[in-house]
CSV table of C-alpha atoms in Angstrom, one decimal:
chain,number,residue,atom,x,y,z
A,10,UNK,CA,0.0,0.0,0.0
A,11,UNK,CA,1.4,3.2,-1.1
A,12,UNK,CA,1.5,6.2,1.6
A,13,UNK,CA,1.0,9.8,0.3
A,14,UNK,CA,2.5,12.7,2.5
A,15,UNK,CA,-0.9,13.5,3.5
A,16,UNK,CA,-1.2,10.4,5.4
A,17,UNK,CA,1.5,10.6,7.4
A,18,UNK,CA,0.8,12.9,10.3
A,19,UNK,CA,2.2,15.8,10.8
A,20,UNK,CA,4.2,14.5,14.7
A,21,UNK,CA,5.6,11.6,12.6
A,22,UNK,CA,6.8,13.9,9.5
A,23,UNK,CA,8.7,16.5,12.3
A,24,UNK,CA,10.5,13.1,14.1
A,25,UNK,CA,11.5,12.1,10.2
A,26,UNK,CA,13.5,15.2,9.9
A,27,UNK,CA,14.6,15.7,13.0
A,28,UNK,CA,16.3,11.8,12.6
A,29,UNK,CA,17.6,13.7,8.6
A,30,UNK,CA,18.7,16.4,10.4
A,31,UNK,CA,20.3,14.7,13.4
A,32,UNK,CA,22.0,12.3,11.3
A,33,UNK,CA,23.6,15.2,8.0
A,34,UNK,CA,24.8,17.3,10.9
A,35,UNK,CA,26.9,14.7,12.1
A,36,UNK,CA,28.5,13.9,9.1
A,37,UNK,CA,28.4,17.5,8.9
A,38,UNK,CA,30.5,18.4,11.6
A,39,UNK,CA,33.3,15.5,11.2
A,40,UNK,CA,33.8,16.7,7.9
A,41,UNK,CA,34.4,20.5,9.4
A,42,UNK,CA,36.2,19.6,12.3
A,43,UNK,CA,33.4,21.9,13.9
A,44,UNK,CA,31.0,20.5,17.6
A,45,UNK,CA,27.6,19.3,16.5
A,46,UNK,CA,26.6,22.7,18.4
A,47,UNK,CA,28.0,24.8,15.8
A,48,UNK,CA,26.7,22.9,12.3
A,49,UNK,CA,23.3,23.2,14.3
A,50,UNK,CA,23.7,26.7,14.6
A,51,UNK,CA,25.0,26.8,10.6
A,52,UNK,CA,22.1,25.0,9.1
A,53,UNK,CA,19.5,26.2,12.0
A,54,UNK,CA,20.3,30.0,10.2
A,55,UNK,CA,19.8,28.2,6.3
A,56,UNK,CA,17.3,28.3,3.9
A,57,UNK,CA,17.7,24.5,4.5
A,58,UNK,CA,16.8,24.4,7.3
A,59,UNK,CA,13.1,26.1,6.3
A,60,UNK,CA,12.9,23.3,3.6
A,61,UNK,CA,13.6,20.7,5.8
A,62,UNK,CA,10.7,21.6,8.2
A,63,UNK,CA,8.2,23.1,5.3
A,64,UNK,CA,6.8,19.7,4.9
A,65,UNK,CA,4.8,20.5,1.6
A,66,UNK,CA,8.4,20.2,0.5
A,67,UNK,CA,8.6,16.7,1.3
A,68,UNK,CA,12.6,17.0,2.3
A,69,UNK,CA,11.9,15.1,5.3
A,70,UNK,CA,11.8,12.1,2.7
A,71,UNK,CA,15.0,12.6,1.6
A,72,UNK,CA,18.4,11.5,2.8
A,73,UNK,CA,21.0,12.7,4.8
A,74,UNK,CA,23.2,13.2,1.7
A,75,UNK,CA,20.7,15.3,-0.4
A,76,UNK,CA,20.2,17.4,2.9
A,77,UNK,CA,23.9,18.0,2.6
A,78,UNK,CA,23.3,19.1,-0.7
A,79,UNK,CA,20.5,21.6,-0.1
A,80,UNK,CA,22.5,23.3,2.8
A,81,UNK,CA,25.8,23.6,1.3
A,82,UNK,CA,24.1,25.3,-1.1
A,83,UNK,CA,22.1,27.6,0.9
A,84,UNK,CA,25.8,28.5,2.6
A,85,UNK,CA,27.6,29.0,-0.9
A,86,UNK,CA,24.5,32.2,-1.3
A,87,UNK,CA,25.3,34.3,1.4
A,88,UNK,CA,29.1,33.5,0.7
């Protein structure tokens, strides 16, 4: 049986991306050399960030790796 995003509450979508989040911050911040702390702060300040918990988006979906994507690009703007 197929799911559609509308099926899926709303309390299950925001655990989804908190797990995303969790989970591209870490690789995140080993790839920096930066605490966890400070690529939350980083992405929390992205447009990334707004997409991950816009859930019309459907990022939560996504994986860690295409998270990485979207923020990294958000940083290179306001570089």
């Amino acid at each position: 049986m197929a799911t559609t995003a509308d099926t899926i509450p709303t309390k299950q979508k925001n655990s989804c991306a908190i797990r995303l989040m969790r989970t591209m911050l870490l690789k995140y911040a080993e790839r920096e050399a930066i605490s966890f702390d400070e690529a939350m702060l980083r992405f929390a300040e992205s447009s990334a960030y707004e997409l991950l918990f816009d859930f019309d988006t459907e990022v939560w979906r996504e994986g860690p790796d295409y998270l990485m994507m979207l923020f990294e690009e958000a940083l290179n703007e306001h570089e």
